[in-house]
Short mmCIF file of C-alpha atoms and ligand atoms in Angstrom, two decimals:
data_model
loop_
_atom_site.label_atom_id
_atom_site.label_comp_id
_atom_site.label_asym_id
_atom_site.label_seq_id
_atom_site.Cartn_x
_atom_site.Cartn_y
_atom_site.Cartn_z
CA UNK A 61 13.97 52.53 162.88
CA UNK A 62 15.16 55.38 160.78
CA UNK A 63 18.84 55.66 160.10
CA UNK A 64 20.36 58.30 157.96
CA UNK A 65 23.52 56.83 155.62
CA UNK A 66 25.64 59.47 154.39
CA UNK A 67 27.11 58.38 151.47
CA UNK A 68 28.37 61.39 148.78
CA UNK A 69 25.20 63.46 149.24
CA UNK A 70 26.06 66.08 146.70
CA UNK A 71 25.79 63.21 143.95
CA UNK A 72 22.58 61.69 144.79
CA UNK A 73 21.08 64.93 144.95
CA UNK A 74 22.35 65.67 141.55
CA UNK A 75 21.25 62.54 140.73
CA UNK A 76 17.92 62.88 141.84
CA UNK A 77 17.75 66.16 140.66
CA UNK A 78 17.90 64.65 137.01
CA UNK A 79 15.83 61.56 137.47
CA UNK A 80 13.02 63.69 138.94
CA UNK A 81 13.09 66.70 136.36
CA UNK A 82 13.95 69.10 139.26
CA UNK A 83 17.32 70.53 137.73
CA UNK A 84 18.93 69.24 134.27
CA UNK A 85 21.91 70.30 132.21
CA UNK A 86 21.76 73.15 130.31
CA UNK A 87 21.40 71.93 126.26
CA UNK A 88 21.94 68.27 126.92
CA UNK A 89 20.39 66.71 123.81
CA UNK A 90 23.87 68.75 122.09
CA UNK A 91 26.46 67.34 124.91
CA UNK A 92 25.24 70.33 127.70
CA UNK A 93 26.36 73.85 127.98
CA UNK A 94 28.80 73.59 130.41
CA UNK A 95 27.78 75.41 133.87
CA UNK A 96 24.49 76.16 132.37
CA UNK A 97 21.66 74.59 134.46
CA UNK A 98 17.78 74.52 133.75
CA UNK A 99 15.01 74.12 136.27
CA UNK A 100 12.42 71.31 135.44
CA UNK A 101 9.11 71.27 136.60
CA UNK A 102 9.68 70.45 140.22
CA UNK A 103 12.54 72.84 139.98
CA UNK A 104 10.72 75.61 138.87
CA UNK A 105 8.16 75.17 141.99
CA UNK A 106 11.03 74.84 143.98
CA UNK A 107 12.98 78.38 143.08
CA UNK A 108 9.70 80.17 142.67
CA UNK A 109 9.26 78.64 146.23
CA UNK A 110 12.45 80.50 147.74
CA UNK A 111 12.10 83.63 145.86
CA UNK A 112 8.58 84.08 147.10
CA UNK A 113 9.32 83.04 150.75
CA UNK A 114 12.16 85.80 150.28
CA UNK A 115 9.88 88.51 148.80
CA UNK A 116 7.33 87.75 151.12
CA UNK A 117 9.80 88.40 154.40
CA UNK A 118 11.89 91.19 152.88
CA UNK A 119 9.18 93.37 150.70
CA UNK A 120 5.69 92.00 151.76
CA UNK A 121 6.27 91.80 155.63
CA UNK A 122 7.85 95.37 155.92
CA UNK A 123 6.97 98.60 156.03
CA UNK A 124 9.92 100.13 155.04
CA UNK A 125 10.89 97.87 151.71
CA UNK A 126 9.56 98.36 148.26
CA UNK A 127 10.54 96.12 145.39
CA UNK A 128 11.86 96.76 141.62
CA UNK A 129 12.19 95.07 138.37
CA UNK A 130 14.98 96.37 136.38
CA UNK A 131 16.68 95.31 132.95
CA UNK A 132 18.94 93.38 132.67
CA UNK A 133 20.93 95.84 129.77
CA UNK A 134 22.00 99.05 130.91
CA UNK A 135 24.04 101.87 129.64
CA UNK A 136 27.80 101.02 129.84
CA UNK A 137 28.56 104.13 132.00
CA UNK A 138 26.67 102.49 134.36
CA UNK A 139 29.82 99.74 134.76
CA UNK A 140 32.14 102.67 134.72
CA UNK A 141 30.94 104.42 137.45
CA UNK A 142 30.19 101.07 139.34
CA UNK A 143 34.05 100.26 139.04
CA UNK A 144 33.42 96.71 137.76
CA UNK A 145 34.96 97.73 134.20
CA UNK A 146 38.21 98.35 136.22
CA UNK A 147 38.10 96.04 139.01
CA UNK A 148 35.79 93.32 138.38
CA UNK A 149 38.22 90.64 137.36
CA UNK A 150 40.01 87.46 138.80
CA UNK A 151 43.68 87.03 137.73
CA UNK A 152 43.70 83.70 135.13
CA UNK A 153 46.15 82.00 134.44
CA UNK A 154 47.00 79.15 130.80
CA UNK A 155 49.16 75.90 131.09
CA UNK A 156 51.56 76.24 128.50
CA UNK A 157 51.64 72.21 127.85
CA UNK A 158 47.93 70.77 128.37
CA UNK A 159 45.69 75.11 127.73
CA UNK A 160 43.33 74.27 130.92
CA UNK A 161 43.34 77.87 132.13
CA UNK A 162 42.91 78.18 136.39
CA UNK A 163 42.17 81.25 138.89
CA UNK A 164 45.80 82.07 139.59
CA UNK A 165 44.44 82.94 143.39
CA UNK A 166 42.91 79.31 143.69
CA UNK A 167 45.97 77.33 142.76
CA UNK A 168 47.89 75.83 145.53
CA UNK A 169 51.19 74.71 143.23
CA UNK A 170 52.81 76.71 140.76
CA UNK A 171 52.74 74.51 137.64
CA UNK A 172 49.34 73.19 136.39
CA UNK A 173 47.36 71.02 138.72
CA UNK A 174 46.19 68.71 135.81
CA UNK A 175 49.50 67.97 134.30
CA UNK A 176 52.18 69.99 135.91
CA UNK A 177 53.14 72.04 132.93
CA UNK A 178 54.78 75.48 133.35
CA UNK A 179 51.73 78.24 134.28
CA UNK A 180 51.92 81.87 132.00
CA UNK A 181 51.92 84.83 134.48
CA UNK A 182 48.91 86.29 135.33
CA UNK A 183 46.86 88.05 133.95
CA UNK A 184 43.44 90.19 134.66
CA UNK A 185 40.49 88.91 133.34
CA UNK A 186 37.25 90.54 133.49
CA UNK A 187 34.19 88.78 133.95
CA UNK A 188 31.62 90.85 132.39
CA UNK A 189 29.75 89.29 129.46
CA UNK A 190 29.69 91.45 126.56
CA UNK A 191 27.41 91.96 123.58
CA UNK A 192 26.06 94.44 120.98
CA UNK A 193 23.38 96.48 121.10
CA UNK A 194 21.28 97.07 117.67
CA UNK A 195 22.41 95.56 114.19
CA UNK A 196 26.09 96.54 114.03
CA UNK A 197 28.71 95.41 115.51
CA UNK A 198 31.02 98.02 116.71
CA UNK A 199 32.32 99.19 120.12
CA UNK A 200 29.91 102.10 120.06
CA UNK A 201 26.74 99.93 120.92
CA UNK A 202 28.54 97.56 122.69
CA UNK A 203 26.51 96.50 126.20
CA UNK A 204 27.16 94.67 129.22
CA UNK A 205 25.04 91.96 130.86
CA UNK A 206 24.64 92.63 134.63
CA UNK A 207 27.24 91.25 136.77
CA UNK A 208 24.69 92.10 140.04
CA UNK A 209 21.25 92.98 139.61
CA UNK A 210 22.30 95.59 142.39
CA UNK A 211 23.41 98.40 139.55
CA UNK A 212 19.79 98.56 138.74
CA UNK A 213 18.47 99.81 141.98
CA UNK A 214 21.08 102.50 142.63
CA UNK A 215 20.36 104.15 139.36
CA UNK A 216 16.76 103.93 140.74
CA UNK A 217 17.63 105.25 143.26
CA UNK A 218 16.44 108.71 143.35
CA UNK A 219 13.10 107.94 140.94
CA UNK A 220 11.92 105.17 143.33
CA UNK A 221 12.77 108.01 146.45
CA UNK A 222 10.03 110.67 144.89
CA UNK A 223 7.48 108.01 143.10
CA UNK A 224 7.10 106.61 146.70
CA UNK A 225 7.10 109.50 148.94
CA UNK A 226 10.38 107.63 151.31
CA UNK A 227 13.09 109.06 153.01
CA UNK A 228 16.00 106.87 154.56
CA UNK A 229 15.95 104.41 156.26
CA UNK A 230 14.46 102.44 153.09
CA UNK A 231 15.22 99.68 151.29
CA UNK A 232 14.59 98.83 147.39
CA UNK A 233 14.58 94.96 146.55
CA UNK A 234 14.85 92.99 143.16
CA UNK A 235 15.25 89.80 142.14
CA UNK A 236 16.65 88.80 138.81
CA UNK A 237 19.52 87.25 136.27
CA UNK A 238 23.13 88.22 137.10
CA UNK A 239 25.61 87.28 134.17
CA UNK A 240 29.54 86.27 135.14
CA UNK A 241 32.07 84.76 132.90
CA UNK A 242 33.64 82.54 136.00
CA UNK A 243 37.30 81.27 135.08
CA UNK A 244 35.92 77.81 137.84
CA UNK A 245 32.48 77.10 137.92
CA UNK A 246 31.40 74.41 139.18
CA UNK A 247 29.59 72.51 142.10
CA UNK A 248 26.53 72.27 140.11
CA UNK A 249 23.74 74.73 140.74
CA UNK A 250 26.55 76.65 143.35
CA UNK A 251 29.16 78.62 140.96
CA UNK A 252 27.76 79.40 137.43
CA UNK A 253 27.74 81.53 134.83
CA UNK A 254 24.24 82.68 134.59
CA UNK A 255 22.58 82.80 137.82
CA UNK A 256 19.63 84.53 140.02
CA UNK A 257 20.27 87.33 143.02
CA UNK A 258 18.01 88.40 145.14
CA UNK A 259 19.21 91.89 146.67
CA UNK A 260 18.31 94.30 148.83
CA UNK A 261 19.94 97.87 148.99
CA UNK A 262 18.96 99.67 152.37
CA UNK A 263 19.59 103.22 152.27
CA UNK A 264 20.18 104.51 155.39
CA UNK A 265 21.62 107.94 156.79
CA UNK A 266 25.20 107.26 157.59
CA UNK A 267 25.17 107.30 161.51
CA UNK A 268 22.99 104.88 161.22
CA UNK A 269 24.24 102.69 158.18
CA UNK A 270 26.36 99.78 161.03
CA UNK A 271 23.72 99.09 163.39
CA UNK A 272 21.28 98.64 160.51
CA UNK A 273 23.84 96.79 158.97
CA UNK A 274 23.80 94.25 162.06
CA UNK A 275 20.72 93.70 161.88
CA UNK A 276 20.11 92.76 158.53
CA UNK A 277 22.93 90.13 159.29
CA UNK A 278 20.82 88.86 162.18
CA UNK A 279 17.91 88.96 159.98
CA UNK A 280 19.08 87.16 157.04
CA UNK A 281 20.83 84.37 159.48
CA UNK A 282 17.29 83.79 160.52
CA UNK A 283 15.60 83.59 157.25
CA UNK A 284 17.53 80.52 156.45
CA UNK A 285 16.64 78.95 159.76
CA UNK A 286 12.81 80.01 160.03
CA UNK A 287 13.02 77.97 156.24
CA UNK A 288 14.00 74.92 157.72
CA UNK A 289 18.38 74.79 157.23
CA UNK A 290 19.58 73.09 160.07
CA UNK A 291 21.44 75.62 162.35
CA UNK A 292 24.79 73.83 162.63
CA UNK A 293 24.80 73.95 158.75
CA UNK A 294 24.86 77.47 158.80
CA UNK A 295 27.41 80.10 160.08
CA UNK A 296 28.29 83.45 159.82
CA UNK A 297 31.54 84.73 158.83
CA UNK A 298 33.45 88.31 158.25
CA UNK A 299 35.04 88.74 155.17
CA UNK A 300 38.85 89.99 156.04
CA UNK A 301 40.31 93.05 154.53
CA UNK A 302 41.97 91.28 151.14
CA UNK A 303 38.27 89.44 150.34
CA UNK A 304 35.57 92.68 150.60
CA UNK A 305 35.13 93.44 147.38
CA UNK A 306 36.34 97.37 145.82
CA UNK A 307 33.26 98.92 147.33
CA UNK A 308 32.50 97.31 150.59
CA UNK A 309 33.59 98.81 153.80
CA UNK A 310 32.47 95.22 156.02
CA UNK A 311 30.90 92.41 154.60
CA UNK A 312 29.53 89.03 156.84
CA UNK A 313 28.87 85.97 154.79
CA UNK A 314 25.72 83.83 155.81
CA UNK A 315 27.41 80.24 154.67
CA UNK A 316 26.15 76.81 154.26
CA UNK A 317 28.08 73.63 155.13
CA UNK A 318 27.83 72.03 151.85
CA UNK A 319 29.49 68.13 150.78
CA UNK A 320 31.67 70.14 149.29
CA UNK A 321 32.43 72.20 152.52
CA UNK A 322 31.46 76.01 153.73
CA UNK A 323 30.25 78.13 151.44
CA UNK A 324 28.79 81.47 150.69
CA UNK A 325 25.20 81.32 150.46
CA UNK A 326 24.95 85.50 151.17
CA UNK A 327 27.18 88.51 151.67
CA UNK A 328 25.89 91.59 153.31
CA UNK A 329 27.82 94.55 153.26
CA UNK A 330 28.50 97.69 154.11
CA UNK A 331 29.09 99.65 150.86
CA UNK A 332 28.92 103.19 152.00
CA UNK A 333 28.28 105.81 149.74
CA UNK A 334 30.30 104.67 147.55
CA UNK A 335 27.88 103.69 144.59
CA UNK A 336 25.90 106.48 144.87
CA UNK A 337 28.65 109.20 144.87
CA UNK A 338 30.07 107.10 142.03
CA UNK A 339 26.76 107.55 140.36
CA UNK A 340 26.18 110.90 140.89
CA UNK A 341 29.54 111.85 139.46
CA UNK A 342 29.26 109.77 136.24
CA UNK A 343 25.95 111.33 135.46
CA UNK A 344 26.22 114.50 136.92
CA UNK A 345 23.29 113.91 138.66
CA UNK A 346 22.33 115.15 142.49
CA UNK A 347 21.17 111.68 144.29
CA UNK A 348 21.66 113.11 147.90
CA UNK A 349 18.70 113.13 149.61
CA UNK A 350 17.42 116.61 151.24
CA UNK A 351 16.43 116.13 154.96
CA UNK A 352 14.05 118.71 155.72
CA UNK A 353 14.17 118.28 159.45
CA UNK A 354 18.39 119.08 159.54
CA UNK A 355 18.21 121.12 156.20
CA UNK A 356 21.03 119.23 154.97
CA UNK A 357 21.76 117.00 152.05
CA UNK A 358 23.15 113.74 152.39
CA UNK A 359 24.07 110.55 150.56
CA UNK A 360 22.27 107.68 152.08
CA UNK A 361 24.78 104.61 153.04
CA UNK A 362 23.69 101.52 152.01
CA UNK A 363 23.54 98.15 153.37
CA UNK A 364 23.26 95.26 151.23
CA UNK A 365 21.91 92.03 151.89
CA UNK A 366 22.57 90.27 148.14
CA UNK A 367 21.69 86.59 148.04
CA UNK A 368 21.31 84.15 145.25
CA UNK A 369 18.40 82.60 144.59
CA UNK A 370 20.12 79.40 142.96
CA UNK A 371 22.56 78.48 146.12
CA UNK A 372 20.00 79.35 148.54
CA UNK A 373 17.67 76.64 146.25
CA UNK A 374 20.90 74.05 146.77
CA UNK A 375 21.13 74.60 150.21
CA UNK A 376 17.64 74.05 150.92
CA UNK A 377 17.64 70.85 148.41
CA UNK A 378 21.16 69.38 150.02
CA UNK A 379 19.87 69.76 153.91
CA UNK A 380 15.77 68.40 153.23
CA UNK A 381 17.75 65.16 151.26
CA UNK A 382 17.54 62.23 153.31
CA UNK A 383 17.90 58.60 152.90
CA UNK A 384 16.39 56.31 155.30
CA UNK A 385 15.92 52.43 156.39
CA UNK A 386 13.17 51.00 157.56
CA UNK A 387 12.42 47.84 159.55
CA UNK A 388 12.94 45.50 156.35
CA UNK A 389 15.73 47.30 155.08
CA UNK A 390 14.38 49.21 152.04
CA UNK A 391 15.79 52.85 151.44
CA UNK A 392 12.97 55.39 151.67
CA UNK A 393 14.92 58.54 150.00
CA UNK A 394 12.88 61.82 150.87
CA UNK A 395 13.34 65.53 150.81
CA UNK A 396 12.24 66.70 154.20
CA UNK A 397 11.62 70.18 153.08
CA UNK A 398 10.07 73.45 154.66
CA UNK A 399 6.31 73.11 153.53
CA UNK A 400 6.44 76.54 152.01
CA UNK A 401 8.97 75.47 149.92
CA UNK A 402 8.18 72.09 148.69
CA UNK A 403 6.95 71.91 144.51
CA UNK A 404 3.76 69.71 145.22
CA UNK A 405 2.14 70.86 148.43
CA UNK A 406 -0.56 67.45 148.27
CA UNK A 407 -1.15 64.33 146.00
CA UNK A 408 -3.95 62.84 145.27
CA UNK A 409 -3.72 58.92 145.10
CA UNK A 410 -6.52 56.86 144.65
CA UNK A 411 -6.37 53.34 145.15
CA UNK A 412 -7.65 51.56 141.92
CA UNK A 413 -7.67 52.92 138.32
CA UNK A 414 -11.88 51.99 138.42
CA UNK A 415 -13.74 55.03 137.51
CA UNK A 416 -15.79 55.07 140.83
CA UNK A 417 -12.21 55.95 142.73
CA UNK A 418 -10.68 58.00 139.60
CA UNK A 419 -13.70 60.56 139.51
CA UNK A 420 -14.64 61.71 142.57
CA UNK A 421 -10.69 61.74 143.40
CA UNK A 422 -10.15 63.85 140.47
CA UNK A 423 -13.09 66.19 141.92
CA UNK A 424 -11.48 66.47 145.59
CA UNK A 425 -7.82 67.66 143.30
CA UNK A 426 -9.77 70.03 141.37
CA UNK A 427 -10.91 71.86 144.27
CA UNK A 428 -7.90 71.78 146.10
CA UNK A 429 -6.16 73.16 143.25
CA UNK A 430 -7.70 76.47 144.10
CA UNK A 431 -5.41 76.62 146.93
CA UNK A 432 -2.12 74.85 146.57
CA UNK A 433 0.31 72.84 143.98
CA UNK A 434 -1.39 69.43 143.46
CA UNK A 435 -0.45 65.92 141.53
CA UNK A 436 -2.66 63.58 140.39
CA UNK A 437 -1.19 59.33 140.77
CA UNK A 438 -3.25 56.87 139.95
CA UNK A 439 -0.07 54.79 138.18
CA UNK A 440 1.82 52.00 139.95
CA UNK A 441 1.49 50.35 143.48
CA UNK A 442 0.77 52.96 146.36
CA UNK A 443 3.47 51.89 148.25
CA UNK A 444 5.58 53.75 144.77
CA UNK A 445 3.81 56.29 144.79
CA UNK A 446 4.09 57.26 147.99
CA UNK A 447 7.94 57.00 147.21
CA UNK A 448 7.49 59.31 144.32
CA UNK A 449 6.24 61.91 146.58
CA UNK A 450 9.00 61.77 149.04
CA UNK A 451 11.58 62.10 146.61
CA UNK A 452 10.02 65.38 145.78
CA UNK A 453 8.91 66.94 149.09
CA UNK A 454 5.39 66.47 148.98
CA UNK A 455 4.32 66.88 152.39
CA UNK A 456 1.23 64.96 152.40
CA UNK A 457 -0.65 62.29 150.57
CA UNK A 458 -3.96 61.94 150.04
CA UNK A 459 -5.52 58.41 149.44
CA UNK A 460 -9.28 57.51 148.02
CA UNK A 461 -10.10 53.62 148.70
CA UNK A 462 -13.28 51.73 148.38
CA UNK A 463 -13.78 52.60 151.53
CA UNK A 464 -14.44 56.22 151.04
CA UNK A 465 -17.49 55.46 148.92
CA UNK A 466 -19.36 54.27 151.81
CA UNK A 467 -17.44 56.99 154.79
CA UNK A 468 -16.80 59.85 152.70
CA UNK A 469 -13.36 59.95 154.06
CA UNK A 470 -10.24 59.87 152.75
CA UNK A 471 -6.53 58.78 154.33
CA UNK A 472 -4.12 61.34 154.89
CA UNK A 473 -0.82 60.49 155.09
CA UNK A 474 2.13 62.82 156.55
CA UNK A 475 5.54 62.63 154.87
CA UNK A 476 7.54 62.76 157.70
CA UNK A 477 6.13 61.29 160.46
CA UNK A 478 4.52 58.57 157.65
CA UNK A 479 1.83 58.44 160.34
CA UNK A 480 -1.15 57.99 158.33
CA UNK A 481 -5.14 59.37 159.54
CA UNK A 482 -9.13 59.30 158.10
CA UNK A 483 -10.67 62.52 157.51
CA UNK A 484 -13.92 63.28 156.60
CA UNK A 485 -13.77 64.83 152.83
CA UNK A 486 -15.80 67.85 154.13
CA UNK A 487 -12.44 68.36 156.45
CA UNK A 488 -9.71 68.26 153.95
CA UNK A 489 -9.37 71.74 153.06
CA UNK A 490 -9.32 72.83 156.95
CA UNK A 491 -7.43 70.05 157.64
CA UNK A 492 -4.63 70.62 155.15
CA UNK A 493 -4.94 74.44 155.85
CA UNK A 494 -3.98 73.50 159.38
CA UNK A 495 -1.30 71.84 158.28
CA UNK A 496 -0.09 73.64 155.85
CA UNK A 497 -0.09 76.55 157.70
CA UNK A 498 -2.04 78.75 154.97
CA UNK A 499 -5.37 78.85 157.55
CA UNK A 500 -5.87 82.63 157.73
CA UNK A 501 -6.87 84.14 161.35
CA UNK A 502 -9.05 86.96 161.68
CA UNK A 503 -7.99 89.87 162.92
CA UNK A 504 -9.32 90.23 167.07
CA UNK A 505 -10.30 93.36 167.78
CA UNK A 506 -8.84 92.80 171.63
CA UNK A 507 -5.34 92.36 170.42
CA UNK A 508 -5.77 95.10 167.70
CA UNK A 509 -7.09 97.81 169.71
CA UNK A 510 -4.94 96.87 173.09
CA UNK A 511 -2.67 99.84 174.93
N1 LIG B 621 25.77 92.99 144.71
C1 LIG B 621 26.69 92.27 145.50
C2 LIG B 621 27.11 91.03 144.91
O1 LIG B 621 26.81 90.73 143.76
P1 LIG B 621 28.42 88.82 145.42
O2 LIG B 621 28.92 88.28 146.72
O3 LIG B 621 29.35 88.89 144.28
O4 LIG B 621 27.82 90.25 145.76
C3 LIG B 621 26.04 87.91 145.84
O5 LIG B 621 27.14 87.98 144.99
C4 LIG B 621 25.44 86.51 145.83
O6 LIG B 621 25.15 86.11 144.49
C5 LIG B 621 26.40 85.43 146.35
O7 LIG B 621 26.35 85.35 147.76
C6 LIG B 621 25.84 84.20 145.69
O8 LIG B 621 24.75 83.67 146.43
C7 LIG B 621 25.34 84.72 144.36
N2 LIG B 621 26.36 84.46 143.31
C8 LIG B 621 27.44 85.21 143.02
N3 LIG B 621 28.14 84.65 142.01
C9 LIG B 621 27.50 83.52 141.67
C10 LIG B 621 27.73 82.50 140.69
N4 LIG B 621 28.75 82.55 139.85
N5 LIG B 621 26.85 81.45 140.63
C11 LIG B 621 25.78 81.40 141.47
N6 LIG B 621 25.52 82.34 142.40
C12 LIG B 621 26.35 83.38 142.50
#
């Protein structure tokens, strides 16, 4: 009965992305900022969604992961040492007839592919966002906004070592704004200038540093699937020699098959000791770390999972969107997504607008408020309703009828399966634990203390 039509996903989910609040353009009441893109209310619940699911695997779940919040400024010796002053540029290019200005390295033609004019050579561009520190204006206080939130954790590097007590292997995650002038944006949420990362930097003694880095590739791959992307959306893929980036020795890219066709969701690479014998040098600083079992100092490698929070939202948007006939024809359109990641996890919909359905409904959303992201609908037929909740994720619905007065029960309706079942209000909260997955076990003392 269900039949999915595939008709130019990528704009009805920007389209329902603005109907439903979940992301809107940047400044739009002025004619929009152009690449800028702000979360609405469902969108908000939906990022916080991934970022926590992504804390909660890499920091929360391991032993051997702490996490860190650092600025976004930082001292501009920081980008020298880094090498993204020198190298951190694509190589733009002007039409001389209509000024549209390209990536020289994405242009298939010569001459302009808007209007065929003549192209200027190319030049390097750098796409570090600069601005001034303090009241004056002048080179001296001149600051950087971070191009990767990774910069942050390497000059951490050594404080977060001693405050913690850790020795390699150990990793140091952060999430956080990342700042790139890009000559192309584009593809809505995918390419922008202002964005979110979430990275890890795993510092690991060098003998170590490719089998670790395997893993995390393995591990990362997984993430994406445990969260619901369907696996033959997803593929892994080595970056060749002329793509790794100045200080990676091997990067794999974890990529999604977007409308718009593969792309990177994450790189992890191999970056060596590069950044911190880059650092160390700059600031004149020791950041090896003294093994007291060998007696020797070292510079940790480091592997770097570095993912970004607002592709890995688009992914998980673009594969949950669905559109779907029923029997009588009517398009059902629903966003079939992980339950840990979906904005509203129940809604509350009683039946009539009459008080005796309204209040103790608004009780029964009260007290599941405690416990997850609830709406309240009590406008428009249920049959909308229900719609509205789709279109958002919601994974279950949660009807009050006249009914109820007399059973004390309440219909619970599942978004997927639509399949619809009474349960006693007393069960609810069990019920939607269950389901929900959030039910917490106790610990058995069998399992705990087996050999
Ligand atoms: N520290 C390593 C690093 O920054 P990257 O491949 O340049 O590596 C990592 O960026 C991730 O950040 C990408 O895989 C992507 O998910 C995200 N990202 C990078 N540039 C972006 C942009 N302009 N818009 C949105 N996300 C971006």
């Amino acid at each position: 009965m269900v039949e999915a039509i595939q008709v130019d996903t990528m704009e009805r989910v920007v389209s329902l992305c603005k109907r439903r609040g979940i992301i809107l353009q940047s400044s739009e009441i002025y004619g929009g900022l152009a690449s800028c893109w702000d979360y609405g209310p469902y969108g908000v619940l939906l990022k916080n969604n991934v970022k926590r699911a992504w804390w909660r695997t890499v920091v929360q779940a391991r032993e051997d992961m702490v996490g860190l919040d650092a600025a976004i400024l930082m001292r501009p010796e920081v980008w020298h040492a880094s090498g993204h002053i020198e190298t951190f540029h694509d190589p733009l290019v002007d039409c001389k007839s209509c000024k549209q200005r390209f990536r020289a390295d994405q242009l298939i033609s010569a001459n302009c592919p808007v209007c065929g004019g003549e192209l200027t050579e190319p030049r390097n561009f750098n796409l570090m966002f600069k601005t001034f520190m303090g009241p004056v204006e002048d080179s001296a206080a001149l600051v950087y906004l971070r191009p990767e939130t990774a910069q942050g954790i390497f000059v951490n590097f050594r404080n977060v070592m001693t405050a913690t007590r850790r020795k390699p292997p150990f990793g140091i995650a952060q999430i956080g704004k990342a700042f790139r002038n890009e000559i192309t944006p584009g593809n809505f949420t995918f390419r922008t200038r202002e964005f979110e990362q979430m990275e890890i930097e795993y510092f690991c003694p060098p003998e170590e540093a490719d089998a670790i880095w395997e893993r995390w590739v393995e591990e990362r791959f997984r993430w994406y699937r445990d969260l619901g992307i369907r696996s033959e959306q997803l593929r892994k893929r080595q970056q060749s020699a002329t793509e790794l980036a100045h200080y990676a020795r091997a990067t794999v890219d974890i990529e999604y098959r977007f409308p718009f066709g593969w792309s990177e969701l994450e790189g992890i690479a191999n970056r060596t000791d590069y950044d911190l014998a880059q650092h160390s040098r700059h600031s004149g600083q020791d950041l090896s770390y003294f093994d007291e079992e060998t007696k020797q100092h070292y510079l940790p490698y480091v592997v770097e999972p570095s993912a970004g929070a607002d592709r890995a939202t688009l992914a998980f948007l673009v594969d949950a969107f669905a559109e779907q006939s029923d029997d009588k024809g009517e398009i059902r359109t629903v966003l079939q997504l992980h339950h840990q990641l979906a904005p509203i996890k129940v809604a509350i919909l009683p039946l009539s607008k009459k008080p005796e359905l309204t209040e103790p409904a608004r009780r029964i959303a009260e007290a599941l408020r405690a416990w997850w992201t609830v709406e309240f609908d009590v406008t428009g037929s249920i049959g909308k309703r229900y719609r509205r909740q789709d279109e958002i994720g919601t994974p279950y619905c949660l009807t009050l009828d006249f009914a109820s007065l007399d059973d004390h029960a309440v219909t619970i309706r599942d978004r997927d399966s639509m399949c619809q079942e009474r349960v006693p209000v007393v069960d609810v909260i069990p019920y939607l634990q269950e389901k929900l997955a959030t039910k917490i076990t106790n610990l058995q003392s069998d399992t705990i203390f087996s050999k």
